[in-house]
Coordinates of C-alpha atoms in Angstrom, one line a residue:
Chain X
X173 CA 0.0 -0.1 0.0
X174 CA 2.8 2.4 0.9
X175 CA 4.2 1.7 -2.5
X176 CA 0.8 2.5 -4.1
X177 CA 0.7 5.8 -2.2
X178 CA 3.9 7.0 -3.6
X179 CA 3.2 6.3 -7.2
X180 CA 1.7 9.2 -9.1
X181 CA -1.3 8.7 -11.4
X182 CA 1.3 9.0 -14.2
X183 CA 3.3 6.2 -13.0
X184 CA 5.9 8.3 -11.8
X185 CA 7.2 7.9 -8.3
X186 CA 6.6 11.1 -6.3
X187 CA 9.8 13.0 -5.2
X188 CA 10.7 12.3 -1.7
X189 CA 11.4 16.2 -1.6
X190 CA 7.8 17.1 -2.0
X191 CA 6.2 19.4 0.7
X192 CA 4.7 17.6 3.7
X193 CA 1.1 16.3 3.2
X194 CA -0.4 17.0 6.5
X195 CA -3.8 16.7 8.1
X196 CA -5.3 16.5 11.6
X197 CA -4.5 12.8 11.7
X198 CA -1.0 13.4 13.5
X199 CA -3.1 14.0 16.6
X200 CA -4.2 10.4 17.3
X201 CA -0.5 9.4 16.8
X202 CA 0.6 11.9 19.4
X203 CA -2.2 10.9 21.6
X204 CA -1.0 7.4 21.5
X205 CA 2.4 8.2 22.6
X206 CA 0.8 10.5 25.4
X207 CA -1.2 7.4 26.6
X208 CA 1.9 5.1 26.7
X209 CA 3.9 7.8 28.5
X210 CA 1.1 8.5 31.2
X211 CA 1.6 5.1 32.5
X212 CA 5.5 5.7 33.2
X213 CA 5.4 9.5 33.7
X214 CA 6.5 9.7 37.2
X215 CA 9.5 7.3 37.2
X216 CA 10.7 9.0 33.8
X217 CA 10.2 12.4 35.4
X218 CA 12.5 11.6 38.3
X219 CA 15.1 10.3 35.7
X220 CA 14.7 13.4 33.5
X221 CA 15.2 16.0 36.4
X222 CA 17.7 14.1 38.7
X223 CA 20.6 14.1 36.2
X224 CA 20.5 17.9 35.2
X225 CA 20.1 18.8 38.8
X226 CA 23.1 16.7 39.8
X227 CA 25.1 18.7 37.1
X228 CA 23.7 21.9 38.5
X229 CA 24.4 21.1 42.1
X230 CA 27.9 19.7 41.4
X231 CA 29.0 22.4 39.0
X232 CA 27.0 25.3 39.9
X233 CA 27.7 25.2 43.6
X234 CA 30.9 23.3 43.6
X235 CA 32.6 25.0 40.8
X236 CA 30.7 28.1 41.4
X237 CA 32.5 28.6 44.7
X238 CA 35.8 28.3 42.9
X239 CA 34.8 30.5 39.8
X240 CA 32.8 33.2 41.6
X241 CA 31.0 35.6 39.2
X242 CA 31.3 35.4 35.4
X243 CA 30.5 37.8 32.6
X244 CA 28.4 35.8 30.0
X245 CA 30.1 37.9 27.3
X246 CA 32.7 40.6 27.1
X247 CA 31.5 43.8 28.7
X248 CA 28.5 42.4 30.4
X249 CA 27.8 42.7 34.1
X250 CA 29.0 39.7 36.1
X251 CA 26.5 37.2 37.3
X252 CA 26.7 34.3 39.8
X253 CA 28.2 31.1 38.2
X254 CA 25.2 29.2 39.3
X255 CA 22.9 31.3 37.2
X256 CA 25.2 31.4 34.2
X257 CA 25.2 27.5 34.3
X258 CA 21.4 27.1 35.0
X259 CA 20.3 29.5 32.2
X260 CA 22.5 27.3 29.7
X261 CA 22.1 23.8 31.1
X262 CA 18.2 24.3 30.7
X263 CA 18.7 24.5 27.0
X264 CA 20.9 21.5 27.2
X265 CA 18.2 19.6 29.0
X266 CA 15.7 20.5 26.2
X267 CA 18.1 19.5 23.6
X268 CA 18.8 16.1 25.3
X269 CA 15.4 15.3 26.1
X270 CA 14.1 16.0 22.6
X271 CA 16.9 14.1 21.0
X272 CA 16.7 11.1 23.2
X273 CA 12.9 10.6 22.4
X274 CA 13.2 11.3 18.6
X275 CA 16.1 8.9 18.5
X276 CA 15.7 6.0 20.8
X277 CA 12.1 5.9 21.4
X278 CA 11.1 6.9 17.9
X279 CA 13.3 4.2 16.5
X280 CA 11.8 1.6 18.9
X281 CA 8.2 2.6 17.5
X282 CA 9.4 2.8 13.8
X283 CA 11.8 -0.2 13.4
X284 CA 11.6 -2.6 16.5
X285 CA 7.9 -2.6 17.4
X286 CA 6.6 -1.7 13.9
X287 CA 4.1 0.6 15.4
X288 CA 4.3 2.9 12.4
X289 CA 3.6 0.0 10.0
X290 CA 0.4 -0.7 11.9
X291 CA -0.6 2.9 11.9
X292 CA 0.0 3.3 8.2
X293 CA -2.6 0.4 7.5
X294 CA -5.0 2.9 8.8
X295 CA -5.7 6.1 6.8
X296 CA -2.7 8.0 8.3
X297 CA 0.3 8.7 6.1
X298 CA 4.0 8.8 7.0
X299 CA 4.1 12.5 7.0
X300 CA 1.5 12.8 9.8
X301 CA 3.3 10.1 11.7
X302 CA 6.6 11.9 11.4
X303 CA 5.0 15.2 12.5
X304 CA 3.5 13.4 15.5
X305 CA 6.8 12.1 16.7
X306 CA 8.4 15.4 16.0
X307 CA 5.9 17.2 18.3
X308 CA 5.7 14.5 20.7
X309 CA 9.6 14.7 21.2
X310 CA 9.2 18.4 21.6
X311 CA 6.3 18.2 24.1
X312 CA 8.4 15.6 26.3
X313 CA 11.2 18.0 26.3
X314 CA 9.1 20.8 27.4
X315 CA 7.7 18.6 30.3
X316 CA 11.2 18.0 31.5
X317 CA 12.2 21.4 31.0
X318 CA 9.2 22.7 33.0
X319 CA 10.0 20.3 36.0
X320 CA 13.6 21.6 36.0
X321 CA 12.5 25.3 35.8
X322 CA 10.3 24.4 38.8
X323 CA 13.1 23.2 40.7
X324 CA 15.3 26.2 39.8
X325 CA 12.5 28.5 41.0
X326 CA 12.4 26.7 44.3
X327 CA 16.2 26.8 44.7
X328 CA 15.9 30.7 44.0
X329 CA 18.4 30.5 41.1
X330 CA 16.2 33.1 39.1
X331 CA 13.1 34.7 39.9
X332 CA 12.9 36.6 36.7
X333 CA 9.3 37.2 35.4
X334 CA 10.8 36.8 31.9
X335 CA 11.1 33.1 32.5
X336 CA 7.6 33.0 31.3
X337 CA 8.9 34.0 28.0
X338 CA 11.8 31.4 28.2
X339 CA 9.3 28.6 28.6
X340 CA 7.8 28.9 24.9
X341 CA 11.3 29.5 23.6
X342 CA 12.4 26.2 25.1
X343 CA 9.6 24.5 23.4
X344 CA 11.0 25.8 20.3
X345 CA 14.3 24.6 21.2
X346 CA 12.8 21.2 21.7
X347 CA 11.2 21.3 18.3
X348 CA 14.5 22.1 16.6
X349 CA 16.4 19.5 18.2
X350 CA 13.5 16.9 17.5
X351 CA 13.6 17.8 13.7
X352 CA 17.4 17.3 13.5
X353 CA 17.3 14.0 15.6
X354 CA 14.6 12.6 13.3
X355 CA 17.2 12.9 10.3
X356 CA 19.3 10.5 12.2
X357 CA 16.4 8.3 13.1
X358 CA 15.6 7.9 9.4
X359 CA 19.2 6.8 8.6
X360 CA 19.7 4.5 11.6
X361 CA 20.2 0.6 11.3
X362 CA 20.2 0.1 15.0
X363 CA 20.5 1.8 18.3
X364 CA 24.4 1.9 18.1
X365 CA 24.2 4.6 15.3
X366 CA 22.8 7.1 17.9
X367 CA 25.9 6.9 20.1
X368 CA 27.7 8.7 17.2
X369 CA 25.2 11.3 17.1
X370 CA 25.5 12.0 20.8
X371 CA 29.2 11.6 21.2
X372 CA 30.2 13.3 18.0
X373 CA 27.6 16.0 17.7
X374 CA 25.7 16.9 20.8
X375 CA 28.5 16.6 23.4
X376 CA 30.9 18.8 21.5
X377 CA 28.1 21.2 20.9
X378 CA 27.5 21.4 24.7
X379 CA 31.1 22.6 25.1
X380 CA 31.0 25.1 22.3
X381 CA 27.7 26.7 23.0
X382 CA 28.6 28.8 26.1
X383 CA 26.9 26.6 28.7
X384 CA 29.7 25.9 31.0
X385 CA 31.9 28.7 30.2
X386 CA 31.6 32.0 28.3
X387 CA 32.2 31.7 24.6
X388 CA 34.6 34.4 24.6
X389 CA 37.2 32.0 25.7
X390 CA 37.0 30.1 22.5
X391 CA 39.5 30.6 19.7
X392 CA 38.3 32.8 17.1
X393 CA 37.5 30.2 14.4
X394 CA 35.8 28.1 16.8
X395 CA 33.7 30.9 18.0
X396 CA 32.6 31.7 14.6
X397 CA 31.3 28.1 13.9
X398 CA 29.9 28.2 17.6
X399 CA 27.9 31.3 16.5
X400 CA 25.8 29.1 14.1
X401 CA 25.2 26.0 16.3
X402 CA 21.6 25.6 17.2
X403 CA 22.3 25.2 20.9
X404 CA 24.3 28.6 21.0
X405 CA 21.4 30.4 19.5
X406 CA 19.1 28.8 22.1
X407 CA 21.5 29.8 25.0
X408 CA 21.7 33.3 23.7
X409 CA 18.0 33.6 23.9
X410 CA 17.4 32.0 27.2
X411 CA 20.2 33.3 29.2
X412 CA 19.2 37.0 29.3
X413 CA 15.7 36.0 30.2
X414 CA 17.0 34.4 33.3
X415 CA 18.9 37.6 34.1
X416 CA 15.7 39.6 33.7
X417 CA 16.8 41.1 30.5
X418 CA 15.7 41.0 26.8
X419 CA 18.1 39.1 24.6
X420 CA 20.0 41.0 21.9
X421 CA 19.4 40.1 18.4
X422 CA 16.5 38.0 19.3
X423 CA 15.1 37.5 15.8
X424 CA 18.2 36.6 14.5
X425 CA 18.5 33.7 17.1
X426 CA 14.9 32.7 16.4
X427 CA 15.5 32.6 12.6
X428 CA 18.7 30.4 13.1
X429 CA 16.6 27.9 15.2
X430 CA 13.7 28.0 13.0
X431 CA 15.9 27.4 9.9
X432 CA 17.4 24.3 11.7
X433 CA 13.8 23.2 12.4
X434 CA 12.3 23.6 9.0
X435 CA 15.3 22.3 6.9
X436 CA 15.8 19.5 9.6
X437 CA 12.2 18.4 9.4
X438 CA 12.3 18.6 5.5
X439 CA 15.4 16.4 5.3
X440 CA 14.1 13.9 8.0
X441 CA 10.8 13.6 6.1
X442 CA 12.7 12.9 2.8
X443 CA 15.0 10.4 4.3
X444 CA 12.1 8.7 6.1
X445 CA 10.0 8.6 3.0
X446 CA 13.1 6.9 1.2
X447 CA 13.6 4.5 4.0
X448 CA 9.8 3.3 3.9
X449 CA 9.8 3.2 0.0
X450 CA 12.7 0.8 -0.1
Chain P
X81 CA -3.2 9.5 -5.5
X82 CA -1.9 9.4 -1.8
X83 CA -5.3 11.0 -0.9
X84 CA -7.2 8.3 -2.7
X85 CA -5.0 5.7 -1.0
X86 CA -6.1 7.1 2.3
X87 CA -9.6 6.9 1.3
X88 CA -9.2 3.2 0.2
X89 CA -7.4 2.4 3.5
X90 CA -10.5 3.9 5.5
X91 CA -12.6 1.0 4.1
X92 CA -10.1 -1.7 4.7
X93 CA -8.8 -3.8 7.5
X94 CA -5.3 -5.1 7.5
X95 CA -3.6 -7.9 9.5
X96 CA 0.1 -8.1 8.8
X97 CA 1.9 -11.3 9.2
X98 CA 4.1 -10.1 12.1
X99 CA 1.9 -8.5 14.6
X100 CA 2.1 -4.7 14.9
X101 CA 0.1 -4.6 18.2
X102 CA 1.1 -2.0 20.8
X103 CA 3.0 -3.8 23.6
X104 CA 2.2 -1.0 26.1
X105 CA -1.5 -1.1 25.7
X106 CA -4.1 -3.7 27.1
X107 CA -6.3 -5.4 24.4
X108 CA -9.1 -2.7 25.0
X109 CA -6.6 0.2 24.8
X110 CA -5.1 -1.3 21.5
X111 CA -8.6 -1.3 19.9
X112 CA -9.3 2.3 21.2
X113 CA -5.9 3.7 19.9
X114 CA -6.3 2.1 16.6
X115 CA -9.9 3.2 16.0
X116 CA -8.7 7.0 16.5
X117 CA -6.3 6.5 13.5
X118 CA -9.5 6.2 11.4
X119 CA -10.9 9.3 12.8
X120 CA -13.5 7.6 15.0
X121 CA -14.8 9.3 18.1
X122 CA -13.7 7.9 21.6
X123 CA -17.4 7.0 22.5
X124 CA -18.0 5.4 19.2
X125 CA -15.0 3.0 19.4
X126 CA -15.7 2.3 23.1
X127 CA -19.1 1.2 22.1
X128 CA -17.6 -1.2 19.7
X129 CA -14.9 -2.7 21.9
X130 CA -17.0 -5.2 23.9
X131 CA -18.3 -6.9 20.7
X132 CA -15.0 -6.9 18.9
X133 CA -13.3 -8.6 22.0
X134 CA -16.2 -11.1 22.1
X135 CA -15.7 -11.9 18.4
X136 CA -11.9 -12.5 19.2
X137 CA -12.9 -14.7 22.2
X138 CA -10.6 -12.1 24.3
X139 CA -13.4 -10.7 26.7
X140 CA -11.6 -12.1 29.7
X141 CA -8.4 -10.7 28.4
X142 CA -9.7 -7.0 28.0
X143 CA -7.1 -5.7 30.4
X144 CA -4.1 -7.9 29.5
X145 CA -1.2 -6.6 27.4
X146 CA -0.1 -8.5 24.1
X147 CA 3.0 -9.7 26.0
X148 CA 0.6 -11.8 28.2
X149 CA -1.3 -13.4 25.3
X150 CA -0.7 -16.7 23.3
X151 CA 0.2 -16.5 19.6
X152 CA -3.5 -17.3 18.7
X153 CA -4.9 -14.6 20.9
X154 CA -2.5 -12.0 19.5
X155 CA -3.5 -12.9 15.9
X156 CA -7.2 -12.6 16.9
X157 CA -6.6 -9.2 18.5
X158 CA -4.9 -8.0 15.5
X159 CA -8.1 -9.3 13.5
X160 CA -10.4 -7.5 15.9
X161 CA -8.3 -4.4 15.6
X162 CA -8.5 -4.6 11.8
X163 CA -12.4 -4.8 12.2
X164 CA -12.5 -1.7 14.3
X165 CA -13.5 0.5 11.4
X166 CA -16.0 -2.0 10.1
X167 CA -14.2 -2.6 6.9
X168 CA -15.7 -3.7 3.5
X169 CA -12.5 -5.4 2.5
X170 CA -10.0 -7.5 4.9
X171 CA -6.4 -7.9 3.8
X172 CA -4.9 -10.9 5.8
X173 CA -1.2 -12.0 5.4
X174 CA -0.8 -15.6 6.4
X175 CA -3.4 -15.4 9.2
X176 CA -2.7 -18.7 10.8
X177 CA 1.0 -19.2 10.2
X178 CA 2.6 -20.4 13.6
X179 CA -0.7 -21.2 15.2
X180 CA -1.7 -24.4 17.0
X181 CA -4.6 -26.5 15.6
X182 CA -7.1 -25.2 18.2
X183 CA -6.1 -21.5 17.5
X184 CA -6.1 -22.2 13.7
X185 CA -9.6 -23.7 13.7
X186 CA -10.9 -20.7 15.8
X187 CA -9.4 -18.3 13.3
X188 CA -10.9 -20.1 10.4
X189 CA -14.3 -20.2 12.3
X190 CA -14.1 -16.5 12.6
X191 CA -13.2 -15.8 9.1
X192 CA -16.2 -17.8 8.0
X193 CA -18.3 -15.7 10.1
X194 CA -17.1 -12.7 8.6
X195 CA -17.7 -14.1 5.1
X196 CA -21.3 -14.8 6.0
X197 CA -21.5 -11.1 7.2
X198 CA -20.7 -10.2 3.7
X199 CA -17.2 -8.9 4.0
X200 CA -14.6 -9.6 1.4
X201 CA -11.4 -11.4 2.5
X202 CA -8.1 -11.3 0.4
X203 CA -5.8 -13.6 2.2
X204 CA -2.4 -15.1 1.4
X205 CA -1.3 -18.4 2.8
X206 CA 1.2 -21.2 2.5
X207 CA -1.4 -23.7 3.8
X208 CA -3.2 -25.5 0.9
X209 CA -5.9 -26.9 3.3
X210 CA -6.5 -23.3 4.6
X211 CA -7.0 -22.1 1.0
X212 CA -9.2 -25.1 0.0
X213 CA -11.4 -24.4 3.2
X214 CA -11.8 -20.7 2.9
X215 CA -11.5 -19.6 -0.7
X216 CA -14.1 -19.1 -3.3
X217 CA -11.4 -17.9 -5.6
X218 CA -7.8 -18.9 -5.6
X219 CA -4.7 -17.5 -7.3
X220 CA -1.7 -19.7 -7.3
X221 CA 1.5 -17.4 -7.4
X222 CA 4.8 -18.6 -8.2
X223 CA 7.8 -16.0 -7.9
X224 CA 5.3 -13.3 -8.0
X225 CA 3.6 -14.5 -11.3
X226 CA 0.1 -16.0 -11.4
X227 CA 0.2 -19.7 -12.6
X228 CA -3.3 -20.8 -11.9
X229 CA -6.7 -19.1 -11.1
X230 CA -10.2 -20.7 -10.3
X231 CA -12.3 -22.2 -7.6
X232 CA -10.1 -24.8 -5.5
X233 CA -12.1 -27.9 -6.5
X234 CA -12.4 -26.9 -10.2
X235 CA -8.5 -26.3 -10.3
X236 CA -7.9 -29.8 -8.8
X237 CA -10.2 -31.5 -11.2
X238 CA -8.8 -29.5 -14.1
X239 CA -5.1 -30.2 -13.3
X240 CA -5.1 -33.5 -11.4
X241 CA -6.3 -37.1 -11.4
X242 CA -8.8 -37.4 -8.5
X243 CA -7.1 -40.1 -6.5
X244 CA -3.6 -40.3 -5.0
X245 CA -1.9 -43.5 -3.6
X246 CA 1.3 -42.8 -1.6
X247 CA 3.6 -45.8 -1.2
X248 CA 6.5 -45.8 1.0
X249 CA 8.8 -48.3 2.9
X250 CA 11.7 -50.7 1.9
X251 CA 11.8 -51.2 -1.8
X252 CA 9.0 -48.7 -2.6
X253 CA 11.1 -47.0 -5.2
X254 CA 11.7 -50.1 -7.2
X255 CA 7.9 -50.1 -8.2
X256 CA 8.3 -47.1 -10.4
X257 CA 9.7 -49.3 -13.1
X258 CA 7.3 -52.3 -12.3
X259 CA 4.1 -53.1 -14.4
X260 CA 2.3 -51.9 -11.4
X261 CA 3.1 -48.3 -12.4
X262 CA 1.1 -48.7 -15.6
X263 CA -2.1 -48.9 -13.3
X264 CA -1.5 -45.1 -12.6
X265 CA -1.8 -42.2 -15.0
X266 CA 1.2 -40.5 -13.3
X267 CA 4.1 -41.3 -11.0
X268 CA 6.0 -38.8 -9.0
X269 CA 8.8 -39.4 -6.7
X270 CA 9.8 -37.6 -3.6
X271 CA 12.5 -38.8 -1.4
X272 CA 11.6 -42.3 -0.6
X273 CA 8.0 -42.0 -1.4
X274 CA 6.0 -42.7 -4.7
X275 CA 2.9 -40.8 -5.5
X276 CA 0.5 -42.5 -8.0
X277 CA -2.0 -40.3 -9.5
X278 CA -4.9 -42.3 -11.0
X279 CA -8.6 -42.0 -12.2
X280 CA -9.5 -45.2 -10.4
X281 CA -7.4 -46.4 -7.5
X282 CA -9.0 -49.9 -7.0
X283 CA -6.9 -52.0 -9.3
X284 CA -3.7 -50.2 -8.1
X285 CA -4.5 -50.9 -4.5
X286 CA -5.4 -54.6 -5.2
X287 CA -1.9 -55.0 -7.0
X288 CA -0.2 -53.3 -4.0
X289 CA -1.5 -56.1 -1.7
X290 CA 1.2 -58.2 -3.2
X291 CA 3.7 -56.0 -1.5
X292 CA 2.7 -56.3 2.2
X293 CA 6.0 -54.7 3.4
X294 CA 4.9 -51.4 1.9
X295 CA 2.9 -48.8 3.4
X296 CA 0.2 -47.2 1.4
X297 CA -2.0 -44.1 1.8
X298 CA -5.1 -43.6 -0.4
X299 CA -6.5 -40.2 -0.5
X300 CA -8.3 -37.6 -2.8
X301 CA -6.0 -35.3 -4.7
X302 CA -5.8 -31.9 -3.0
X303 CA -4.5 -28.4 -3.5
X304 CA -1.1 -29.3 -2.1
X305 CA -0.7 -31.8 -4.9
X306 CA -1.8 -29.3 -7.4
X307 CA 0.6 -26.7 -6.1
X308 CA 3.6 -29.1 -6.1
X309 CA 2.6 -30.2 -9.7
X310 CA 2.5 -26.6 -10.8
X311 CA 5.7 -25.3 -9.1
X312 CA 7.8 -28.4 -8.6
X313 CA 8.7 -30.5 -5.7
X314 CA 12.3 -29.2 -5.4
X315 CA 13.2 -27.0 -2.4
X316 CA 14.2 -23.6 -3.9
X317 CA 17.5 -22.2 -3.1
X318 CA 15.9 -18.7 -2.9
X319 CA 13.0 -19.9 -0.9

């Protein structure tokens, strides 16, 4: 049937690069993931916030005592290291939660459990399934981020009212990283492949995006590369909001994230279509 | 065309050969979640779930997850799931492969019920007795090409002699060159067994009484014979 669906009436196979063919049918797929997760929400929540909090406590309070105050960028006023770290690591948590869900969990549903095959026997196309997986990973990431934000509020790291703006931005960060991760999901032959993505792409990015130390310390060439990394643009948007300031060049950063999201989803969709056509 | 494919799928129910049930959901939840993919309302699906479970003989397992079900139960849950949208056409890929005889007969009985309700079923199978039992129209496919088509009984009558006598045991193969072989229309050898195809088995059976050390089996020709005649008895390297 899937082969049938991808053949044009003229007998030509449709291009994998065609625009997404979306309808409201992504919703029942999203709802399916929500129902499964609801059964495991509490244990998964504990896992999701425990690790980032350990980083925060160990580095923020431990290292923070050694480092003292830091200036996020040259010329900025100095802020406590814990605030610097918290505002960056929340972006890292959004990235990791979205990536994990869009890789390991989506791959399980797509390849191991064949859930997608079952869904495509019903009138739901691949484009809607991929959209549902993307939004689902972003939703899960937002859930994790919300829990961590809650703990940060309790710890009194920041009480900036602008955190309300940071929240939807972090949803956008989750969407961006879901879209990118789904590209690698489409290419994967097994779970091992994702280790490369995490160790060769996400981990270096964590160190180059100004989460643990200001980017001014980076060599010039590395900093230029860093300027265009999605995580850098996320941190540039979120950190000032933690400091009760408005980010500079906000629309540029939003545009970079949106470009990664749109191009990422488009490429992921093309590669997923190719995978299911073969 | 993709839009038309979706409209077609809305009228169809599909059971894959390998089950695609949701391992994290109970039987009821599997049906509920699957119904939503067809755009059905929750209340509408919930109203159908008891009768679907009943049909699949899974009423007592409504709250069990697929991992707790036997192979036959899983296959029936897949069938019930394919019926959630009340399809006009059912597509079943080897619906009884790997099932024990009881589970297989229960599946056959359910498929017969669906036929009586007026549903069309298109199924693939390697079991010739299954095809003979369920199908009103049969296509024999070999390497993806159609090599015969018709009603099972008609096809057998058309291609085969009505009676088969299988002979095996010490010295069975020597009979292929004996005068006794002239009593059959056709003789086939497979391993240590001779297959005599004949219009009238009586003279052959009487002649075989002179060889009491041999074991014989007299039976009507069936679809399996037809399939083997059309596609050959050899195991295929690429099979």
